[in-house]
CSV table of C-alpha atoms and ligand atoms in Angstrom, one decimal:
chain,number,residue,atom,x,y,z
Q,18,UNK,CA,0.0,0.0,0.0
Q,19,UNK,CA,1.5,3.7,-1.0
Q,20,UNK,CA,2.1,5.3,2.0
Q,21,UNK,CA,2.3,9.3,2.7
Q,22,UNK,CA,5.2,11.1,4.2
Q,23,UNK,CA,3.7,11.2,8.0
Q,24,UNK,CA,2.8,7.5,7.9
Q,25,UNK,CA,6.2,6.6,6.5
Q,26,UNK,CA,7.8,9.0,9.3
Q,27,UNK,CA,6.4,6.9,11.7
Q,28,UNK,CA,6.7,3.5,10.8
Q,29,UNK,CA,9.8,3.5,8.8
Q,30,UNK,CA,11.9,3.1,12.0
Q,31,UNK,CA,10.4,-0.1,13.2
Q,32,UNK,CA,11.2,-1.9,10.1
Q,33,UNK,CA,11.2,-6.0,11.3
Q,34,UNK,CA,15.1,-7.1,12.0
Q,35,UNK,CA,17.2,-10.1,11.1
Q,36,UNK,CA,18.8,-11.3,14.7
Q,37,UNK,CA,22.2,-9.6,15.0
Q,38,UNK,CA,24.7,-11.7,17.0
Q,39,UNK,CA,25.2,-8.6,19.3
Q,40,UNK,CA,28.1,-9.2,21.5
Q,41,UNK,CA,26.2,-7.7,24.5
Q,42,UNK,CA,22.2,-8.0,25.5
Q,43,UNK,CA,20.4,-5.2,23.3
Q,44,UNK,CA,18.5,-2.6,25.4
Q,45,UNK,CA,14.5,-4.1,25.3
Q,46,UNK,CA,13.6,-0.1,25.1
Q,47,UNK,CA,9.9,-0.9,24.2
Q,48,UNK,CA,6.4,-0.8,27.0
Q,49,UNK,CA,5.4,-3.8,24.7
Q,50,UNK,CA,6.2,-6.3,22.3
Q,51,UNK,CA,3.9,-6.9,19.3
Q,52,UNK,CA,2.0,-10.0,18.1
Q,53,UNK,CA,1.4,-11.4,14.2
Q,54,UNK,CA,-2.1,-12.4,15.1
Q,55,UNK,CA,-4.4,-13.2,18.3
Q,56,UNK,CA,-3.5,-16.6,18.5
Q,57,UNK,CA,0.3,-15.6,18.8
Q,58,UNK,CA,-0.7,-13.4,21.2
Q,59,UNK,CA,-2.9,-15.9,23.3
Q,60,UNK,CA,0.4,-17.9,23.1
Q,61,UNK,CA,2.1,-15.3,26.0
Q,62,UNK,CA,-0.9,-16.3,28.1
Q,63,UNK,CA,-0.1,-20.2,27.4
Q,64,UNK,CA,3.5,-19.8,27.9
Q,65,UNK,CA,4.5,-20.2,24.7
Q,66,UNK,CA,5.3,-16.4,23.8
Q,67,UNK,CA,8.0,-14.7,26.6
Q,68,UNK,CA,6.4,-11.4,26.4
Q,69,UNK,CA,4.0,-9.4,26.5
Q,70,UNK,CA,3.8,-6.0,28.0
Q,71,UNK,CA,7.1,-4.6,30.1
Q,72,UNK,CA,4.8,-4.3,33.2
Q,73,UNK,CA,4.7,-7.9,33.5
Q,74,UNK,CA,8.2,-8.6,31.9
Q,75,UNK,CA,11.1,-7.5,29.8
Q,76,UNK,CA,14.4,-9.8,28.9
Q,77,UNK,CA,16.8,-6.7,30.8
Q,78,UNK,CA,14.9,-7.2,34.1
Q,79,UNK,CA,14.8,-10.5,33.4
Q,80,UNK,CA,18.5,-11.0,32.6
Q,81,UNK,CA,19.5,-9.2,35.9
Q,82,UNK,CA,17.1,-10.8,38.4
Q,83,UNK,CA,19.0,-14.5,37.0
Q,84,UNK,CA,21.9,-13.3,37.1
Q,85,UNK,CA,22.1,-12.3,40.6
Q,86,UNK,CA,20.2,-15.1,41.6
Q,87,UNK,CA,22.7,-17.0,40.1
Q,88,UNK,CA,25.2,-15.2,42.0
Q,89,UNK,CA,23.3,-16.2,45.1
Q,90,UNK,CA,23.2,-19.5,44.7
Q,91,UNK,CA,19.0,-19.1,44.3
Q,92,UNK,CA,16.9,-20.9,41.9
Q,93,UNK,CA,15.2,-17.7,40.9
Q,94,UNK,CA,15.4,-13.8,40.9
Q,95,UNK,CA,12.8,-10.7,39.7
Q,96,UNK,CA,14.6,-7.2,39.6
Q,97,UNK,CA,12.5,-4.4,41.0
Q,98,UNK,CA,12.5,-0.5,40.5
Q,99,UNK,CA,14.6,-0.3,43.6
Q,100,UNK,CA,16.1,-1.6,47.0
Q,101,UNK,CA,12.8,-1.1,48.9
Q,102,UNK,CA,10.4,-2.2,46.1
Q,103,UNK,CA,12.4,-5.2,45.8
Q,104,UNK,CA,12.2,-5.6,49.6
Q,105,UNK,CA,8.2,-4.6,49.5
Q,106,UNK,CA,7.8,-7.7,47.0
Q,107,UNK,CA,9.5,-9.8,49.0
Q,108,UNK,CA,8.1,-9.0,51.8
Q,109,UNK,CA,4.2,-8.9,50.5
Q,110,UNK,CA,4.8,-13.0,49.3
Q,111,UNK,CA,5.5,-14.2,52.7
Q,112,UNK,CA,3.1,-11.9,55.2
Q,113,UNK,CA,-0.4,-10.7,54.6
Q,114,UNK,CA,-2.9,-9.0,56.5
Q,115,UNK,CA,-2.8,-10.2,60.2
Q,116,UNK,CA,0.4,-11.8,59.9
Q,117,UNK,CA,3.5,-10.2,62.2
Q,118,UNK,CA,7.4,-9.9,61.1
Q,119,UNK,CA,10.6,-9.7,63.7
Q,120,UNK,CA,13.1,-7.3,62.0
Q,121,UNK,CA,16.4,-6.1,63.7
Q,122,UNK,CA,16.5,-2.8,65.3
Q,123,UNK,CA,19.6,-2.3,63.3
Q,124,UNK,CA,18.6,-1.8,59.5
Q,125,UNK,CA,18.7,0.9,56.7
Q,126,UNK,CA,16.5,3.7,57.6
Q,127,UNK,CA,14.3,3.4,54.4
Q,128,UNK,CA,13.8,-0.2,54.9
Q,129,UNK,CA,12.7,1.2,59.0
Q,130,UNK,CA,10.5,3.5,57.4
Q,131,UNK,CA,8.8,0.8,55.0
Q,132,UNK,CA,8.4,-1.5,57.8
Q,133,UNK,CA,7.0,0.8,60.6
Q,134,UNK,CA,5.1,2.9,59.1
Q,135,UNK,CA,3.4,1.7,55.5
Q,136,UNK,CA,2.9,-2.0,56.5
Q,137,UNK,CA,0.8,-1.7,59.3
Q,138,UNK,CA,-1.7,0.4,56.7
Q,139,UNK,CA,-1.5,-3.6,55.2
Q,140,UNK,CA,-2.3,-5.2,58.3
Q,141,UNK,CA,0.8,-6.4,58.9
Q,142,UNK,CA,2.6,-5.8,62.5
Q,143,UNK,CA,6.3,-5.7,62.9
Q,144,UNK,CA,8.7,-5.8,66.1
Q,145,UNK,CA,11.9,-4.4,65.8
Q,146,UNK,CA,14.5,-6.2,68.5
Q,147,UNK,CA,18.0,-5.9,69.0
Q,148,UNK,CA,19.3,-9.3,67.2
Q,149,UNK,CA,22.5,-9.9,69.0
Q,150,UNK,CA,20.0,-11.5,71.7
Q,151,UNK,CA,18.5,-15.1,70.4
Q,152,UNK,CA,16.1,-14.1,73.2
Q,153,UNK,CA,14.8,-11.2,72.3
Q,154,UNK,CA,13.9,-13.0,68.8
Q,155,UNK,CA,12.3,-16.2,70.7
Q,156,UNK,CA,10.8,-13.6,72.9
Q,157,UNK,CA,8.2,-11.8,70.8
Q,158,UNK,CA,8.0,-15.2,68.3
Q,159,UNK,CA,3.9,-15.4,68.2
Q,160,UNK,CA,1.7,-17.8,66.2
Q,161,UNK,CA,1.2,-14.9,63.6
Q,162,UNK,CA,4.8,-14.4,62.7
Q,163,UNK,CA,6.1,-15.3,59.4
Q,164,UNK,CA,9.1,-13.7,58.5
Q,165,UNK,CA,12.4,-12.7,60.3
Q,166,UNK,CA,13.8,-9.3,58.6
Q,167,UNK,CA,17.5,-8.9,58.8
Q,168,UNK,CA,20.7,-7.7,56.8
Q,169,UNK,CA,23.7,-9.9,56.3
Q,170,UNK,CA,25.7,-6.3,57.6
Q,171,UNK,CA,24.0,-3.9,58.7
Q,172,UNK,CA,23.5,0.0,57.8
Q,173,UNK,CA,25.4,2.0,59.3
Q,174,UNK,CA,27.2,-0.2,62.6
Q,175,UNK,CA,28.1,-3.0,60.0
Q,176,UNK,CA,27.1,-5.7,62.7
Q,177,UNK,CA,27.4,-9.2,60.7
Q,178,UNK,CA,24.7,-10.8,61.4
Q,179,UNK,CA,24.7,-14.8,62.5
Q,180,UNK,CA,22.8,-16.2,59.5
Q,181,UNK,CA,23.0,-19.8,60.6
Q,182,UNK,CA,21.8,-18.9,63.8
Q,183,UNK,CA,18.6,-17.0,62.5
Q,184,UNK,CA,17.7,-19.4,60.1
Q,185,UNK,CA,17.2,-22.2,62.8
Q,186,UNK,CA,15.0,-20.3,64.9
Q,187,UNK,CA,13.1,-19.7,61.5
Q,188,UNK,CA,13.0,-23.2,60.7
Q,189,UNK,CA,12.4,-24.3,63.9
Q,190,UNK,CA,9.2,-21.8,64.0
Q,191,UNK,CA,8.3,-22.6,60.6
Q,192,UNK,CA,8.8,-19.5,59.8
Q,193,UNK,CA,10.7,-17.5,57.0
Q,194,UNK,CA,13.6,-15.6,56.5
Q,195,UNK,CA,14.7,-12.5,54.2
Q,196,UNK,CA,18.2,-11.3,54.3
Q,197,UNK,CA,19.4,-7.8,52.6
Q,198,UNK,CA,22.7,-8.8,51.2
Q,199,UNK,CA,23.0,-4.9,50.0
Q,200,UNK,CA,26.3,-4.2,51.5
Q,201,UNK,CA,28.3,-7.9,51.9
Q,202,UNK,CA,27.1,-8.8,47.9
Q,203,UNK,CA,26.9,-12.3,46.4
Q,204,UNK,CA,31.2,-12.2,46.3
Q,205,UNK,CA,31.4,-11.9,50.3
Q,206,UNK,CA,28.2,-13.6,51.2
Q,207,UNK,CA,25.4,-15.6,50.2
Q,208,UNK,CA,22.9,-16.9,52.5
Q,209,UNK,CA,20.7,-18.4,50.5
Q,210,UNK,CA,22.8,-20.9,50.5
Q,211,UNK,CA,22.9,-20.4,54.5
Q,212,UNK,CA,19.4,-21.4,54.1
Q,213,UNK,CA,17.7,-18.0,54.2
Q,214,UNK,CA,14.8,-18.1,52.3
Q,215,UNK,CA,14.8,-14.1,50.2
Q,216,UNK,CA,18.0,-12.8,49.7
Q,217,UNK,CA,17.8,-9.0,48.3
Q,218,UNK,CA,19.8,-6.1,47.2
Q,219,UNK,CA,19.6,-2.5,46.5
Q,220,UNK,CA,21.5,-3.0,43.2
Q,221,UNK,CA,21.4,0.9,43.3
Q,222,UNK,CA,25.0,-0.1,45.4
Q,223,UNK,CA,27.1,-2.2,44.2
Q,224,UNK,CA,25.7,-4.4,41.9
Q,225,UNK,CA,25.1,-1.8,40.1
Q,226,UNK,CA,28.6,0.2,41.3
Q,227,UNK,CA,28.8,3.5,39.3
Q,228,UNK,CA,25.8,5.7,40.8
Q,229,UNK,CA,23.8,5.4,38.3
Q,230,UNK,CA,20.6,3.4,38.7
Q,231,UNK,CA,18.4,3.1,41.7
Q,232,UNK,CA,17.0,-1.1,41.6
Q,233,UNK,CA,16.4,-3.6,43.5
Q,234,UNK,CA,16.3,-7.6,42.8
Q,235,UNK,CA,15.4,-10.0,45.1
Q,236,UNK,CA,16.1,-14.0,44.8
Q,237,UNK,CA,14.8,-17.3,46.2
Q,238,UNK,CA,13.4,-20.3,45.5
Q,239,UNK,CA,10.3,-20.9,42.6
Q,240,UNK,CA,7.8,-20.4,45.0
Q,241,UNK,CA,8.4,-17.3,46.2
Q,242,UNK,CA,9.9,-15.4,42.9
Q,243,UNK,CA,6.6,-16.5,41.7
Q,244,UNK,CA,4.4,-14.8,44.0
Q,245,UNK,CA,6.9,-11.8,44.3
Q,246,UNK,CA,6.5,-11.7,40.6
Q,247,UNK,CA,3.0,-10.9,40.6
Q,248,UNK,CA,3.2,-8.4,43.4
Q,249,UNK,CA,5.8,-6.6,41.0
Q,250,UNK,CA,3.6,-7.0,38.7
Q,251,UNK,CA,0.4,-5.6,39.9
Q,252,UNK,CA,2.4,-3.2,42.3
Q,253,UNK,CA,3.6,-1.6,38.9
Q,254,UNK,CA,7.1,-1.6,40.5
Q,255,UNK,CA,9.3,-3.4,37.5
Q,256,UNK,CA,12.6,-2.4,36.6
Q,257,UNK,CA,13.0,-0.3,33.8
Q,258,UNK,CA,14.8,-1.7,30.3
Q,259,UNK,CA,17.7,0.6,30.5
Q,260,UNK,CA,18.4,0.9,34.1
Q,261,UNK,CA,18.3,-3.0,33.9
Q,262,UNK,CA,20.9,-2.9,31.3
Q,263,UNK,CA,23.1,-0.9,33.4
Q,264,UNK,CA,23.2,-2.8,36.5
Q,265,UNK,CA,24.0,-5.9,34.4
Q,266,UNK,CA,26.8,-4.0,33.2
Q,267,UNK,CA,28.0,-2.9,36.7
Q,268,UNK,CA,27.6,-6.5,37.9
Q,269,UNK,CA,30.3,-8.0,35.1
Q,270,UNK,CA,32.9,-6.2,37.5
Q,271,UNK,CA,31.3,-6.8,41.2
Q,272,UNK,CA,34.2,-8.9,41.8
Q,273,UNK,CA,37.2,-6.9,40.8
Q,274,UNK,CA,35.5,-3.6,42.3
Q,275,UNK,CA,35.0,-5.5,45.4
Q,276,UNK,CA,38.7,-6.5,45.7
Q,277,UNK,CA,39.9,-3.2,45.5
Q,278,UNK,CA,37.1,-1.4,47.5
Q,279,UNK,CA,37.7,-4.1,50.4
Q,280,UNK,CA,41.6,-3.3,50.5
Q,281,UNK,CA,40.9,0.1,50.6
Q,282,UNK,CA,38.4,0.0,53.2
Q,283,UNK,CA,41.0,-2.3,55.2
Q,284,UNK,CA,43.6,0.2,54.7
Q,285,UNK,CA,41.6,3.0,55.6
Q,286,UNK,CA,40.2,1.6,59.0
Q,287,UNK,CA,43.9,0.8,59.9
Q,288,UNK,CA,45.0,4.3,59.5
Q,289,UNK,CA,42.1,5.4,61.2
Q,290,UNK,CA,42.3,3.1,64.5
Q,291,UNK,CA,45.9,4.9,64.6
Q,292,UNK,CA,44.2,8.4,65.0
Q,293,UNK,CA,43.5,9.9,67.7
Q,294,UNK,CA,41.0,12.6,66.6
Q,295,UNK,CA,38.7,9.7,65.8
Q,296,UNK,CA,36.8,8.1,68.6
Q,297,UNK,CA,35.2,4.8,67.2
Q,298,UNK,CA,36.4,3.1,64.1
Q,299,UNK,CA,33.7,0.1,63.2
Q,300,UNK,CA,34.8,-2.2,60.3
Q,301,UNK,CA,33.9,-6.1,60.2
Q,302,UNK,CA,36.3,-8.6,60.8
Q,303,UNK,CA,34.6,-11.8,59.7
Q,304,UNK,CA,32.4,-11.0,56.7
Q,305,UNK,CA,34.4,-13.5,54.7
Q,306,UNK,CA,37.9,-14.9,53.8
Q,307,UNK,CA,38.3,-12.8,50.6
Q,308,UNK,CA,37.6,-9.3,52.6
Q,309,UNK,CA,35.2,-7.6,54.6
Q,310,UNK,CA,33.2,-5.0,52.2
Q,311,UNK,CA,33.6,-1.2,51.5
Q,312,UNK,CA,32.1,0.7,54.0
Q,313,UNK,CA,34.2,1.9,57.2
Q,314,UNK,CA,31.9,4.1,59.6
Q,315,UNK,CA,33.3,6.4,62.4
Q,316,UNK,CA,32.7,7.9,65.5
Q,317,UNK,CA,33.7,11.8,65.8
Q,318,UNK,CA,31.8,12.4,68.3
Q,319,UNK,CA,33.3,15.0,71.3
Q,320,UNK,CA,36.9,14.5,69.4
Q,321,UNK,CA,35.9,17.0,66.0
Q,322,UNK,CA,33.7,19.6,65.0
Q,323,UNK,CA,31.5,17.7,62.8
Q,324,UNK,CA,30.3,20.5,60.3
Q,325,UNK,CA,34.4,21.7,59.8
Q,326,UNK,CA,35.1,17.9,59.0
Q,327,UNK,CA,32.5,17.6,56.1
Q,328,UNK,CA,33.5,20.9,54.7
Q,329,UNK,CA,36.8,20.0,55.3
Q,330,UNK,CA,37.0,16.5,53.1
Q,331,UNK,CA,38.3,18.3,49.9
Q,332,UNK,CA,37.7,15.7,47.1
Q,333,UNK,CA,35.8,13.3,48.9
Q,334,UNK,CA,31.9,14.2,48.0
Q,335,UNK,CA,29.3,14.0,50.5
Q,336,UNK,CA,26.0,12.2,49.2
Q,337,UNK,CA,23.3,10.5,50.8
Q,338,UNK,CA,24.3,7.3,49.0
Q,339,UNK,CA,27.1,4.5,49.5
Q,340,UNK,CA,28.9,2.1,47.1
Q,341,UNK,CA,30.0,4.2,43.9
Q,342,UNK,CA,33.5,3.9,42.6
Q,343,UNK,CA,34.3,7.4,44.0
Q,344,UNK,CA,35.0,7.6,47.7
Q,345,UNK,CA,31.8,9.4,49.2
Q,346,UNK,CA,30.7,10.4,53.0
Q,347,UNK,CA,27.3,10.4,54.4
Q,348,UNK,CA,25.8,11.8,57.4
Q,349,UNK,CA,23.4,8.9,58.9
Q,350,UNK,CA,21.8,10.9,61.4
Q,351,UNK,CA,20.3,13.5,59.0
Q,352,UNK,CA,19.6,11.0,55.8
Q,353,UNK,CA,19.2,7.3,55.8
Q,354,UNK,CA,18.5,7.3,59.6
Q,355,UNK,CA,16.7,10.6,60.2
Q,356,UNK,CA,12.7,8.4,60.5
Q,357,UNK,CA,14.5,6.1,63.0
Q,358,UNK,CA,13.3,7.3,66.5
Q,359,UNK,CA,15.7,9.4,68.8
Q,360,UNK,CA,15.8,6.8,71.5
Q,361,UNK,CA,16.3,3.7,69.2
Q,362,UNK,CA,19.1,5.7,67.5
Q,363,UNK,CA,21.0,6.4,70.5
Q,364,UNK,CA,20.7,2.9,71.9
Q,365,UNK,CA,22.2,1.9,68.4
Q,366,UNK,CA,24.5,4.1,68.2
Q,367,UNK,CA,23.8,6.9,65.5
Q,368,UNK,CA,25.3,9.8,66.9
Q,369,UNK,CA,25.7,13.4,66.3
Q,370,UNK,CA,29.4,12.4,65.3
Q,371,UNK,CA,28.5,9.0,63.2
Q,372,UNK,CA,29.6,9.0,59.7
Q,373,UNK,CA,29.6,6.4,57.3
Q,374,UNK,CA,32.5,6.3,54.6
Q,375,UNK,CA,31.9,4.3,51.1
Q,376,UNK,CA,35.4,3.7,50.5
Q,377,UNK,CA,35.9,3.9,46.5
Q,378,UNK,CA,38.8,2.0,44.5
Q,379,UNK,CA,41.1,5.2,43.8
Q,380,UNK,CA,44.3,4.9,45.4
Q,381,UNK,CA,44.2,4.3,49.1
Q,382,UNK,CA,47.3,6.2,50.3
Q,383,UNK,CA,45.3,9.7,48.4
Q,384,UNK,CA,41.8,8.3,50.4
Q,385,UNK,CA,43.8,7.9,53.5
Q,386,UNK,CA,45.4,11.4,53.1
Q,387,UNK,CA,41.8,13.1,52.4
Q,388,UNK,CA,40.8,11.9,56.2
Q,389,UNK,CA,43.5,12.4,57.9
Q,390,UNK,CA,43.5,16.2,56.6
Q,391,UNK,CA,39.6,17.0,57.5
Q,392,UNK,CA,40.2,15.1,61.0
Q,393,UNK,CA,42.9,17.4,61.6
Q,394,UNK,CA,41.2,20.8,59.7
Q,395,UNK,CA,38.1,19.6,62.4
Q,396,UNK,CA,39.8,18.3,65.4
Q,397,UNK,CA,38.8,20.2,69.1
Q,398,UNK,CA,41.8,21.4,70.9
X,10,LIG,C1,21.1,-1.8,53.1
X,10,LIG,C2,20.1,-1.1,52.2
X,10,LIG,N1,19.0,-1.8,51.8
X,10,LIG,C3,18.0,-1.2,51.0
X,10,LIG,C4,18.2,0.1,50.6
X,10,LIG,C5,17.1,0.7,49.7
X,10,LIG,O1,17.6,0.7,48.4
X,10,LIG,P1,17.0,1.7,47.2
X,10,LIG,O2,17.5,3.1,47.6
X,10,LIG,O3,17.6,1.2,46.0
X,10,LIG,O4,15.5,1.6,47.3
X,10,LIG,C6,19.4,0.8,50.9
X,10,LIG,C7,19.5,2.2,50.5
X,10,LIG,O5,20.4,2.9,50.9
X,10,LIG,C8,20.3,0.2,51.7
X,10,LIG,O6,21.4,0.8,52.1
C-alpha cells in the first residue's frame, strides 16, 4: 500500500530485523512487544510467547534478576524498581494482612521506614529487636509471625549478622527468612545458600557500582519469585529496560570492584584506629575470607567539629548514598536514619558524630590522606 510522508515517518523506524549476534544483550527499550495475530498473542498467556507487555516482563529485568540469583546460589530472581520495592515484594509473598514480622532494630533507615510505618496500613505488625540477643527474637515469636527481617551487615554499625543462627529459629518456628545482602554482595556472602529463604539487594549499590541506577532484585526459590512476581507486577514496580541494562553492566565487574574497594576499606580503617581525633572506628572482621566489604563508619563524636570535617574533606563528595566507585561520606543521622526514632538511634548508636564512609577504588594512600586532613582541619583542641 503507497504510504504518505507522515505514515512513513512513523513507521519507517520499526522496520522488522534479522537477529544480529550482538556481543552484548540489546537494550529491550519498548512498553510492549507486538504479536502477528491473536492466537500468537494468546500464546504469551499459554507460555508459549515470553512477552508481552514490560509491566509484566522484559528480557533486561529478566537478565538481571537470573543473574544475581545466580550469584546467590538461588533458583530464581525478579529485579525491582529499587532496594525497597524489591524488599516490598519480598516482603508482600511471605506476610499478609494479620500476619507479624521480627526485623532487627539495626537496618537501613528506608527499609525502618517501609516496615514501621506503610505495612501496618497492610495489616501487617512488625517488632523491631536488638538481634545480638537469640532471646529477644524467641521472645516476641507469636503464632502470627512469618518472617524474620534482617541484613547480612547492617547499615550503618556494619554488625554481621549470624545467619545460621537466624535461620534455625526460623526453621524451627516454621517460619521464613529475608536477608538484605546490599552491603556484603553475592562475592562476600550468600545466605541463601545459608538457608535463608529471600535474599535481596539494592542493586542501586554495588551491583550496580557507578551511581547510576536506583534497583532492586530480590532471589529465592520458585515459590516465592513467583508470587513476588505478581506483586511486581500488579504493584507496577518493574525495573525499567535501561536501568536494567546498566546494573548488568556494573555487575560484570562486582568482583574486581570488590577486591579493591575491600583493601581500601581495610587500609583505611587501619590508618584510622591509629588516629586519635577519631573516637570509634567500626569495620567487620569476619564477613568473609576474601575481605570484609567497602564501608568503614566512624565515631567523631566529642573529638571533632563535625560541620568543619565535612566541609573539610576536599575531594571526597558528601552524598546520601554508599557504594560508587568514588569515595563518598554520608551523614546517617540526618539522611538514611533521620525516621528512625531518637531513642532507638541512640541505643544503636547513631550519633551526632557517626559518619559512614563508602570507600571507592582510587588509590588508598590519596583516600587515606583526604581523612587524615579534615580530621585534623576539624579536630577540638
Ligand atoms: C542496606 C540497604 N537496603 C536497602 C536500601 C534501599 O535501596 P534503594 O534506595 O535502592 O531503594 C538501601 C539504600 O540505601 C540500603 O542501604
Amino acid at each position: 500500500m503507497v504510504q504518505n510522508f507522515d505514515t512513513r515517518a512513523v513507521h519507517l523506524s520499526n522496520k522488522e530485523k534479522k537477529s544480529f549476534t550482538s556481543k552484548v544483550t540489546p537494550i529491550y527499550q519498548t512498553s510492549a512487544f507486538k504479536f502477528t495475530d491473536l492466537d500468537d498473542m494468546e500464546d504469551f498467556f499459554n507460555g508459549k510467547n515470553d512477552y508481552l507487555y514490560t509491566r509484566v516482563g522484559n528480557p533486561n529485568p529478566d537478565e538481571l534478576g537470573e543473574a544475581v540469583a545466580q550469584l546467590e546460589g538461588a533458583p530464581h530472581g525478579v529485579a525491582t524498581s529499587s532496594g525497597l520495592s524489591a524488599i516490598l515484594a519480598g516482603i508482600l509473598s511471605v506476610a499478609k494482612h494479620g500476619d507479624h514480622i521480627v526485623a532487627s532494630k539495626d537496618i537501613y533507615g528506608g527499609t525502618y521506614e517501609l516496615l514501621a510505618n506503610e505495612l501496618p496500613d497492610f495489616g501487617i505488625d512488625v517488632i523491631f529487636v536488638d538481634f545480638t540477643s537469640q532471646k529477644e527474637i524467641l521472645d516476641v515469636i507469636k503464632s502470627t509471625t512469618t518472617l524474620i527481617y534482617s541484613e547480612s551487615v547492617t547499615n550503618p554499625l556494619l554488625r554481621v549478622e549470624d545467619l545460621s543462627a537466624l535461620v534455625e529459629i526460623a526453621k524451627d518456628h516454621n517460619l521464613y527468612t529475608m536477608i538484605d545482602n546490599t552491603f556484603a554482595t553475592p562475592y562476600f556472602c550468600r545466605p541463601f545458600e545459608k538457608g535463608a529463604d529471600l535474599v535481596v539487594h539494592s542493586a542501586t549499590k554495588y551491583i550496580g557500582g557507578h551511581s547510576d541506577v536506583t534497583a532492586g532484585v530480590l532471589v529465592g526459590g520458585e515459590e516465592l519469585i513467583a508470587k513476588a512476581k505478581s506483586k511486581v507486577v500488579n504493584l507496577g514496580s518493574n525495573l525499567s529496560p535501561f536501568e536494567a541494562w546498566l546494573a548488568c553492566r556494573g555487575l560484570k565487574t562486582l568482583s574486581v570492584r570488590m577486591d579493591r574497594h575491600a583493601n581500601n576499606a581495610q587500609a583505611l580503617a587501619n590508618a584510622l584506629k591509629e588516629n586519635e581525633a577519631v573516637q570509634k572506628v567500626y569495620y567487620p572482621e569476619n564477613v568473609s575470607a576474601k575481605g570484609n566489604g567497602a564501608i568503614v563508619t566512624i565515631d567523631i563524636t566529642g573529638k571533632c567539629n563535625v560541620a568543619d570535617f565535612f566541609k573539610s574533606l576536599d575531594w571526597i563528595k558528601i552524598v546520601p548514598t554508599l557504594a560508587g566507585v568514588e569515595t563518598s561520606v554520608s551523614y546517617p543521622l540526618s539522611t538514611s536514619h533521620r525516621a528512625v526514632p531518637e531513642a532507638s538511634r541512640k541505643e544503636l548508636g547513631i550519633t551526632e558524630g557517626l559518619i559512614r564512609i563508602s570507600v571507592g577504588i582510587e588509590d588508598a594512600a590519596d583516600i587515606i590522606a583526604a581523612f587524615e586532613h579534615a580530621l585534623k582541619e576539624s579536630v577540638l583542641s
